[in-house]
PDB file of C-alpha atoms and ligand atoms in Angstrom:
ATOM      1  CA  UNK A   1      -8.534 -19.413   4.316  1.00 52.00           C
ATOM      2  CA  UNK A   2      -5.990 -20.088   1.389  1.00 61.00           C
ATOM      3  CA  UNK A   3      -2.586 -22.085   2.411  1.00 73.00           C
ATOM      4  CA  UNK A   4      -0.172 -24.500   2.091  1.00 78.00           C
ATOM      5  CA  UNK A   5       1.059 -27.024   4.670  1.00 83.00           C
ATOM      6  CA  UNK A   6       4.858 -27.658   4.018  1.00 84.00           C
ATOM      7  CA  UNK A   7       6.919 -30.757   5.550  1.00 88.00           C
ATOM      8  CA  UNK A   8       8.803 -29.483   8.371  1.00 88.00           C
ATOM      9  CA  UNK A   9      12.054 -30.756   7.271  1.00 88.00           C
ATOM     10  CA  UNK A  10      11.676 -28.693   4.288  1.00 87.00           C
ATOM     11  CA  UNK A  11      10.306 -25.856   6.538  1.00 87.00           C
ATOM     12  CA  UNK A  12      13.165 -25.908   8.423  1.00 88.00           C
ATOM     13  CA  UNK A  13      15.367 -25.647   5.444  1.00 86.00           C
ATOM     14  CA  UNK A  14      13.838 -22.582   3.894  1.00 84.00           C
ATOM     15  CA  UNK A  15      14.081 -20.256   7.177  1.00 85.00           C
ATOM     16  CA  UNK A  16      17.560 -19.575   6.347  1.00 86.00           C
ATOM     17  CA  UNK A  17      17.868 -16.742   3.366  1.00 81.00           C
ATOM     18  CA  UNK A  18      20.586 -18.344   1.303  1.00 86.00           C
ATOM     19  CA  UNK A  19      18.234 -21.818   1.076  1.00 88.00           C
ATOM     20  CA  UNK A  20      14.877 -19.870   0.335  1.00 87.00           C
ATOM     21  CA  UNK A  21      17.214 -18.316  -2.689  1.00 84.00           C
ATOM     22  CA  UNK A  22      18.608 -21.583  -4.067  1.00 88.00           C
ATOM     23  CA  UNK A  23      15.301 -23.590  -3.884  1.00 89.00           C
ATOM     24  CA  UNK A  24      13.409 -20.380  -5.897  1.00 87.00           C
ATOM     25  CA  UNK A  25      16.677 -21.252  -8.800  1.00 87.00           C
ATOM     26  CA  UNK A  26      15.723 -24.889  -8.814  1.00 90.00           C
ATOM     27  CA  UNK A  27      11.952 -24.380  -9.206  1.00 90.00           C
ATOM     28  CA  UNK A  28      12.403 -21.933 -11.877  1.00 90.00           C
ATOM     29  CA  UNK A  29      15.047 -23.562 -13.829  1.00 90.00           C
ATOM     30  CA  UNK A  30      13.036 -27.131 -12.966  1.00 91.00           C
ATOM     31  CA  UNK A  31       9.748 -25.837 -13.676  1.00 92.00           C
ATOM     32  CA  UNK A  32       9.683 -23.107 -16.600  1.00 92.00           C
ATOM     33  CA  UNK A  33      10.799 -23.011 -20.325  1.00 92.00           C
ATOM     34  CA  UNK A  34      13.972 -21.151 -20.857  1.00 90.00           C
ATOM     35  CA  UNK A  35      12.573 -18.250 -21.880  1.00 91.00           C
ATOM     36  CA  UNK A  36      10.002 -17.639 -19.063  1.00 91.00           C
ATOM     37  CA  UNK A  37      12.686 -18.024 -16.565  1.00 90.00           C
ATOM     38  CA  UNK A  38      14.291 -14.554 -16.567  1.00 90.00           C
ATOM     39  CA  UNK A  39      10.706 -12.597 -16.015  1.00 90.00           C
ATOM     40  CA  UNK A  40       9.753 -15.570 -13.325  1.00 90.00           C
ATOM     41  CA  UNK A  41      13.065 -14.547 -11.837  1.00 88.00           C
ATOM     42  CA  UNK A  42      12.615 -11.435 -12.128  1.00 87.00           C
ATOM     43  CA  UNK A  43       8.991 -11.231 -10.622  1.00 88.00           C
ATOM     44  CA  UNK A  44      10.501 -13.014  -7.867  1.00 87.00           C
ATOM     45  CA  UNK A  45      12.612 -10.590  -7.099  1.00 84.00           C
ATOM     46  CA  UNK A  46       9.927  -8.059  -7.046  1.00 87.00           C
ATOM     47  CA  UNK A  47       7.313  -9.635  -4.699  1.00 88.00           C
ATOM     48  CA  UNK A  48      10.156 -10.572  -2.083  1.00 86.00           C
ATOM     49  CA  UNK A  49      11.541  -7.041  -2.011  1.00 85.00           C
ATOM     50  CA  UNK A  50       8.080  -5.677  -1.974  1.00 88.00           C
ATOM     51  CA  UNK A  51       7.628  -7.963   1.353  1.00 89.00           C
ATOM     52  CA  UNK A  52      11.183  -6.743   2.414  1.00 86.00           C
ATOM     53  CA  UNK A  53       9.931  -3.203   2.131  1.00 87.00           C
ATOM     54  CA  UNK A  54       6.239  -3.722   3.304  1.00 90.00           C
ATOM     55  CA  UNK A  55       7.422  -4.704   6.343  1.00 89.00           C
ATOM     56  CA  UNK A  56      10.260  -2.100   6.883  1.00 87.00           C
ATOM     57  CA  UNK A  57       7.393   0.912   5.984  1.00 89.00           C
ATOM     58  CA  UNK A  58       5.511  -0.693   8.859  1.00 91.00           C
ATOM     59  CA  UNK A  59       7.870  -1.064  11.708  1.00 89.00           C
ATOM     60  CA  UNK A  60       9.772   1.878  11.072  1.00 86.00           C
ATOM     61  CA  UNK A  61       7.689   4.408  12.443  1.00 86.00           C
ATOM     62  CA  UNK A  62       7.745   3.478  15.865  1.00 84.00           C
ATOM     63  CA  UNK A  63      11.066   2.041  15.479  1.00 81.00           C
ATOM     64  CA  UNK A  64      13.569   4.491  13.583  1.00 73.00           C
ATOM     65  CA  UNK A  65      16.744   2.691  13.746  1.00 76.00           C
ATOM     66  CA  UNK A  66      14.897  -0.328  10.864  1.00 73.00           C
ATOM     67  CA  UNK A  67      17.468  -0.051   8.224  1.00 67.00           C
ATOM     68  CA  UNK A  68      16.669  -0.565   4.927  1.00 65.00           C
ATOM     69  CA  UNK A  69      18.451  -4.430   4.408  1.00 64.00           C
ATOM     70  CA  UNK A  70      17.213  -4.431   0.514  1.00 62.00           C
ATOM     71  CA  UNK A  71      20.165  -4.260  -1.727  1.00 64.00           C
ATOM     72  CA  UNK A  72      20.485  -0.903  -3.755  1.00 59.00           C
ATOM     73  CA  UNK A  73      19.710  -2.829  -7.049  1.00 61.00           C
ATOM     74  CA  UNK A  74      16.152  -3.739  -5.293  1.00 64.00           C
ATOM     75  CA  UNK A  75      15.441  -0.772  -3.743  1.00 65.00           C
ATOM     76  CA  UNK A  76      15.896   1.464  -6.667  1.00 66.00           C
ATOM     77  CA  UNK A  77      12.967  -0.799  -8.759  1.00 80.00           C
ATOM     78  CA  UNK A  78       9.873   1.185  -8.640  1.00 85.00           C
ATOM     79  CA  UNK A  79       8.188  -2.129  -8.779  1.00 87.00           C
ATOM     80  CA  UNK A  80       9.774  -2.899  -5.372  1.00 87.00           C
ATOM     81  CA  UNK A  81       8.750   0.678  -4.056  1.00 89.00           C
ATOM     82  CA  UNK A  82       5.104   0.635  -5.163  1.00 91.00           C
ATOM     83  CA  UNK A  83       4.237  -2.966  -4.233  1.00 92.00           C
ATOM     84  CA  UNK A  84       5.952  -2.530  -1.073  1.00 92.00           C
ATOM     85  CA  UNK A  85       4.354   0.666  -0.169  1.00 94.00           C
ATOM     86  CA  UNK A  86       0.937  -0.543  -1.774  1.00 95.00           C
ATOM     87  CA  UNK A  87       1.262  -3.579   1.064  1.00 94.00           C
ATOM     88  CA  UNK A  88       2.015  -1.759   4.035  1.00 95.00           C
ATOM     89  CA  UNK A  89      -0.676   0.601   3.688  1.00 97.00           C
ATOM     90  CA  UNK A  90      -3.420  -2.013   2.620  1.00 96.00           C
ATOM     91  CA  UNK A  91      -2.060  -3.919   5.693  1.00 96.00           C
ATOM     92  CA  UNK A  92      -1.863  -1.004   8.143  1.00 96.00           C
ATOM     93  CA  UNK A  93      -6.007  -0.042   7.110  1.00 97.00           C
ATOM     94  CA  UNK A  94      -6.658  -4.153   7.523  1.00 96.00           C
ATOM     95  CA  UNK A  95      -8.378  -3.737   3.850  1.00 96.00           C
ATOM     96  CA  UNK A  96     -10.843  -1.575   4.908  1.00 97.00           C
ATOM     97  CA  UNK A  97     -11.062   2.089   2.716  1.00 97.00           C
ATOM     98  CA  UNK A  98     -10.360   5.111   5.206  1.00 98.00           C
ATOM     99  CA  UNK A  99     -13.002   7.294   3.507  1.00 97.00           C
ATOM    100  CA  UNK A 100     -16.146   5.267   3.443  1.00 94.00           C
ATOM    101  CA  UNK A 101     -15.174   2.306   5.810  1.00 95.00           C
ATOM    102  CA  UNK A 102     -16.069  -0.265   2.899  1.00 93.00           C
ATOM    103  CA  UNK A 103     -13.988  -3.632   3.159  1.00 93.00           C
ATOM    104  CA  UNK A 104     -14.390  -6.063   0.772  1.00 93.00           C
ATOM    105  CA  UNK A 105     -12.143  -9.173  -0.008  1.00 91.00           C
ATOM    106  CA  UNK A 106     -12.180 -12.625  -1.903  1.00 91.00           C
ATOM    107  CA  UNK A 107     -11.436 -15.580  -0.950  1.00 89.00           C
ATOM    108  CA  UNK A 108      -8.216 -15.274  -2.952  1.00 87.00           C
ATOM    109  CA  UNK A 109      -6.983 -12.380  -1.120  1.00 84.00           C
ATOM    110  CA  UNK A 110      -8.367  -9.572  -3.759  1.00 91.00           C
ATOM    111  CA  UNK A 111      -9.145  -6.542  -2.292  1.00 92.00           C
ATOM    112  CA  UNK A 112     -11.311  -3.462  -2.841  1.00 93.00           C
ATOM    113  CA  UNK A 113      -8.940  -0.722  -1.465  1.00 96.00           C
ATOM    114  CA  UNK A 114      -5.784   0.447  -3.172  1.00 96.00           C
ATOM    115  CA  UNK A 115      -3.145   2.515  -1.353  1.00 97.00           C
ATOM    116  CA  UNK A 116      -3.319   6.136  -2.495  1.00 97.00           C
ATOM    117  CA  UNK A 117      -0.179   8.852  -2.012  1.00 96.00           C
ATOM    118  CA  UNK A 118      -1.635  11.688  -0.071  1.00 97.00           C
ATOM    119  CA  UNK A 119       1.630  13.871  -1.444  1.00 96.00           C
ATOM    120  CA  UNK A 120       1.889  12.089  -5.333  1.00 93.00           C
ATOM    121  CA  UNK A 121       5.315  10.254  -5.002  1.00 90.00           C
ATOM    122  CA  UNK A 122       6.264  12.492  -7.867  1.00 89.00           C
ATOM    123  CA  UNK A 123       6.873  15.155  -5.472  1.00 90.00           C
ATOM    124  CA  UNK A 124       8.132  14.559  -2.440  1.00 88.00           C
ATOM    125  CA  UNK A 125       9.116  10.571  -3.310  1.00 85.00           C
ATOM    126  CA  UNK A 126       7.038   9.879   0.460  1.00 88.00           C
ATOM    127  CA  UNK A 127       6.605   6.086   0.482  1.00 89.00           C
ATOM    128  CA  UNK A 128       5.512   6.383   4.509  1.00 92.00           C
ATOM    129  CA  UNK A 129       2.517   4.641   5.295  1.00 94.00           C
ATOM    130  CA  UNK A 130       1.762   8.562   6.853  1.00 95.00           C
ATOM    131  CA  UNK A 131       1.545   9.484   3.594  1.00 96.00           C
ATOM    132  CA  UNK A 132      -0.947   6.934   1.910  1.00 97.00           C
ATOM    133  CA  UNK A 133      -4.892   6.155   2.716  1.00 98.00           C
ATOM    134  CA  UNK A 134      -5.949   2.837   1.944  1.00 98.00           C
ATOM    135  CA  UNK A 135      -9.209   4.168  -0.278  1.00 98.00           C
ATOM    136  CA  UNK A 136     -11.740   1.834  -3.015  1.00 96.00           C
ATOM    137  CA  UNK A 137     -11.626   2.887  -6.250  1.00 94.00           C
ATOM    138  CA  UNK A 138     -14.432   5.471  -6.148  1.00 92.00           C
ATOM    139  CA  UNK A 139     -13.092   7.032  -3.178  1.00 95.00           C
ATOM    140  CA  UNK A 140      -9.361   6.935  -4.712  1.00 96.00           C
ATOM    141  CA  UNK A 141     -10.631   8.544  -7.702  1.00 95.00           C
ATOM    142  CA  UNK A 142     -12.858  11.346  -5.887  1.00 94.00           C
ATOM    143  CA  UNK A 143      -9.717  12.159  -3.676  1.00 96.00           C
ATOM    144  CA  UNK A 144      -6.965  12.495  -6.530  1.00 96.00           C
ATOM    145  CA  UNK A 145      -9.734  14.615  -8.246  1.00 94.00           C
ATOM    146  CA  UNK A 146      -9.838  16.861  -5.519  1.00 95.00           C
ATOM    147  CA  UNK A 147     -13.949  16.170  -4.949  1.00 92.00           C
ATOM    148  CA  UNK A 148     -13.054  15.091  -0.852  1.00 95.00           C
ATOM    149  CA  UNK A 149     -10.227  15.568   1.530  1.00 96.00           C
ATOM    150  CA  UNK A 150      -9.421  15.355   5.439  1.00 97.00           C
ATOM    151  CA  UNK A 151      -9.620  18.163   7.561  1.00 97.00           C
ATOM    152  CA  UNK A 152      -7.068  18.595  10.603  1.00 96.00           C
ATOM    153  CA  UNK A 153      -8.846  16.500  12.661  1.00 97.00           C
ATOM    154  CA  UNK A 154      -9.446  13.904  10.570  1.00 97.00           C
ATOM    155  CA  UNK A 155     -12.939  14.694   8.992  1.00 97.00           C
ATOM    156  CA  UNK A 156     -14.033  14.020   5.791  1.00 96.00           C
ATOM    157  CA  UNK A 157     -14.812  17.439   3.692  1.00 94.00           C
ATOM    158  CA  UNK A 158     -16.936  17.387   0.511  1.00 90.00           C
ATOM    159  CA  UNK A 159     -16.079  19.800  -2.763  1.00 89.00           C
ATOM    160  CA  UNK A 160     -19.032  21.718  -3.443  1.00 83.00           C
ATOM    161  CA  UNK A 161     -18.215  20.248  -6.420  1.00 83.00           C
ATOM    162  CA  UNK A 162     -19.838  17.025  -5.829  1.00 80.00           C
ATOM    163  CA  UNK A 163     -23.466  18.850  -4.715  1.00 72.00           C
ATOM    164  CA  UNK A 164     -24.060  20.360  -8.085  1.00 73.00           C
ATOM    165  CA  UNK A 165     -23.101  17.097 -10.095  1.00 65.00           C
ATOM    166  CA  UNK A 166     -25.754  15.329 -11.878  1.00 67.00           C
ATOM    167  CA  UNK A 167     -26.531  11.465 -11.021  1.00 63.00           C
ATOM    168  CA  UNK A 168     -23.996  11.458  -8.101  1.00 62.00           C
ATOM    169  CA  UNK A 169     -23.772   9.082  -5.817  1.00 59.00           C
ATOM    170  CA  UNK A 170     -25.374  10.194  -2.982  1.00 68.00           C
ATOM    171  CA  UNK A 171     -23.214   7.827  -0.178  1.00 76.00           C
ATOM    172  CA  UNK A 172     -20.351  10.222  -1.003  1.00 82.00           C
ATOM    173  CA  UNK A 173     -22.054  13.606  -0.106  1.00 80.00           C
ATOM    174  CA  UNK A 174     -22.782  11.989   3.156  1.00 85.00           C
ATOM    175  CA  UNK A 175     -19.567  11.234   4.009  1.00 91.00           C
ATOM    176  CA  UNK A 176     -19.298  14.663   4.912  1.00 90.00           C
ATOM    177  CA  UNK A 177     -18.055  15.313   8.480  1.00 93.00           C
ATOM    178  CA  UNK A 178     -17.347  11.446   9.295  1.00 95.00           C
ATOM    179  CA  UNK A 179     -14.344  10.618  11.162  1.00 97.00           C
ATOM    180  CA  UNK A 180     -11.862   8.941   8.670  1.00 97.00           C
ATOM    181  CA  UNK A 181     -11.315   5.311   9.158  1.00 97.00           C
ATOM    182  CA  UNK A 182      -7.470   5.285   9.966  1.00 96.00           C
ATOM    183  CA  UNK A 183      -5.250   2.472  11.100  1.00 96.00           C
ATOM    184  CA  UNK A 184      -5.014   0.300  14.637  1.00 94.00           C
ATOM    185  CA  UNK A 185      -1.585   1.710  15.076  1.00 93.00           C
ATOM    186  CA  UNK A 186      -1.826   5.589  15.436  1.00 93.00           C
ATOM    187  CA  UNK A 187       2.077   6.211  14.170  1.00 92.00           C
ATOM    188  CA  UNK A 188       0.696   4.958  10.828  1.00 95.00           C
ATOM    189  CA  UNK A 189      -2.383   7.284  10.890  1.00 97.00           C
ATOM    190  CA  UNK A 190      -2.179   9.791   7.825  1.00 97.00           C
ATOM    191  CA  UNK A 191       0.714  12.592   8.770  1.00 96.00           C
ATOM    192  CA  UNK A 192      -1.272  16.298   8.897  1.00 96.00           C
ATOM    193  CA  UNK A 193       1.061  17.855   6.644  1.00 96.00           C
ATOM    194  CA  UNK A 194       0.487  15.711   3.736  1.00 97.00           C
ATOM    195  CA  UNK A 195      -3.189  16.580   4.068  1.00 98.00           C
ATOM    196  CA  UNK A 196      -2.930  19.571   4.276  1.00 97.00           C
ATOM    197  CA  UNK A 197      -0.753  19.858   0.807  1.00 97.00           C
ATOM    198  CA  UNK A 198      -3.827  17.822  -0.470  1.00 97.00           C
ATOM    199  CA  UNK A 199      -5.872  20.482   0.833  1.00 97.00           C
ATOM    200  CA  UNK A 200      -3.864  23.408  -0.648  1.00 96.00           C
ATOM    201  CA  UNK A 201      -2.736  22.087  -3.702  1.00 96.00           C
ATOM    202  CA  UNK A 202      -6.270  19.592  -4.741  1.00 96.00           C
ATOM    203  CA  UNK A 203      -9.007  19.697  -3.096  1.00 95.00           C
ATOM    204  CA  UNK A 204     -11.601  21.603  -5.170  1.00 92.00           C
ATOM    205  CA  UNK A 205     -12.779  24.828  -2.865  1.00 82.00           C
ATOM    206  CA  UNK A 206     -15.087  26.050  -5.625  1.00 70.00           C
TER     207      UNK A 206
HETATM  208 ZN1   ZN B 301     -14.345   4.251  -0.187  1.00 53.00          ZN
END
């Protein structure tokens, strides 16, 4: 378990917004050469709008009047969005990868998954949780490359593709026909039009 424990006076102080925001100045202006504070600052800015978001992504399915409280300046950084989204879906799959159910992470909090679009954001610019799988890197890479998708009811399907390859790994030919590993909270469970657009429009047939 990796924490801090803080006094409580100073606890106290830093649940209101406006202190968290002037204590972050003094640490960076206290703490850091003049020219690392700007990108300190600025990475600052980043992680706590990605947590903004994160959270937003997560509660707004089952709760559609969350309104987005970031400012426009932070929600238009495509840091913000892909951090943000990046966290929800890691958090909604509790680190574990949707395809092959493999969950792996450090004591520092590094994970194996990454959050995959279903629909790329270049298309539809879908940062739902619906619309992401937490996947490892093999399976990430085997899904964007259209080698396995989800059916309608939430099956794995195999390209042929992936029989007729030499040296493949076998684990991902059995994944065949295995319930996907989705979420706790079905609202966050992958939406069944975005997989079927994966179906259409990637998943290798041939
Ligand atoms: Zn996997």
């Amino acid at each position: 378990m990796v924490g801090a424990r803080l006094d409580e006076n100073l606890y106290d102080l830093i649940r209101l917004e406006e202190n968290r925001d002037r204590l972050r100045s003094v640490l960076i202006e206290t703490y850091f050469s003049p020219e690392a504070r700007q990108p300190v600052s600025e990475q600052s800015t980043i992680n706590r709008g990605a947590f903004v978001f994160s959270g937003e992504l997560l509660r707004r399915p089952e709760d559609p009047t969350v309104q987005e409280t970031l400012s426009l300046e932070e929600a238009y950084l495509p840091a913000v969005r892909d951090q943000g989204f990046r966290r929800a879906v890691v958090t909604a799959y509790s680190h574990r990868c949707a395809l092959c159910g493999i969950r792996v992470r450090t004591l520092n909090g590094h994970t194996a998954v990454t959050a995959a679009h279903i629909v790329p954001w270049s298309e539809t610019q879908d940062d739902r949780p619906a619309n992401g799988m937490a996947l490892c890197r093999m399976c990430h890479w085997t899904f964007d490359e259209g080698l396995l998708g989800v059916s309608r009811v939430y099956e794995v399907i195999a390209s042929r593709q992936l029989n007729t390859l030499d040296n493949l790994p076998g684990y991902l030919t059995n994944l065949e026909g295995r319930g996907i590993v989705g979420p706790d909270r079905k609202p966050l469970w992958p939406d069944t039009e975005s997989l079927r657009w994966h179906r259409e429009n990637v998943l290798r047939t041939q």
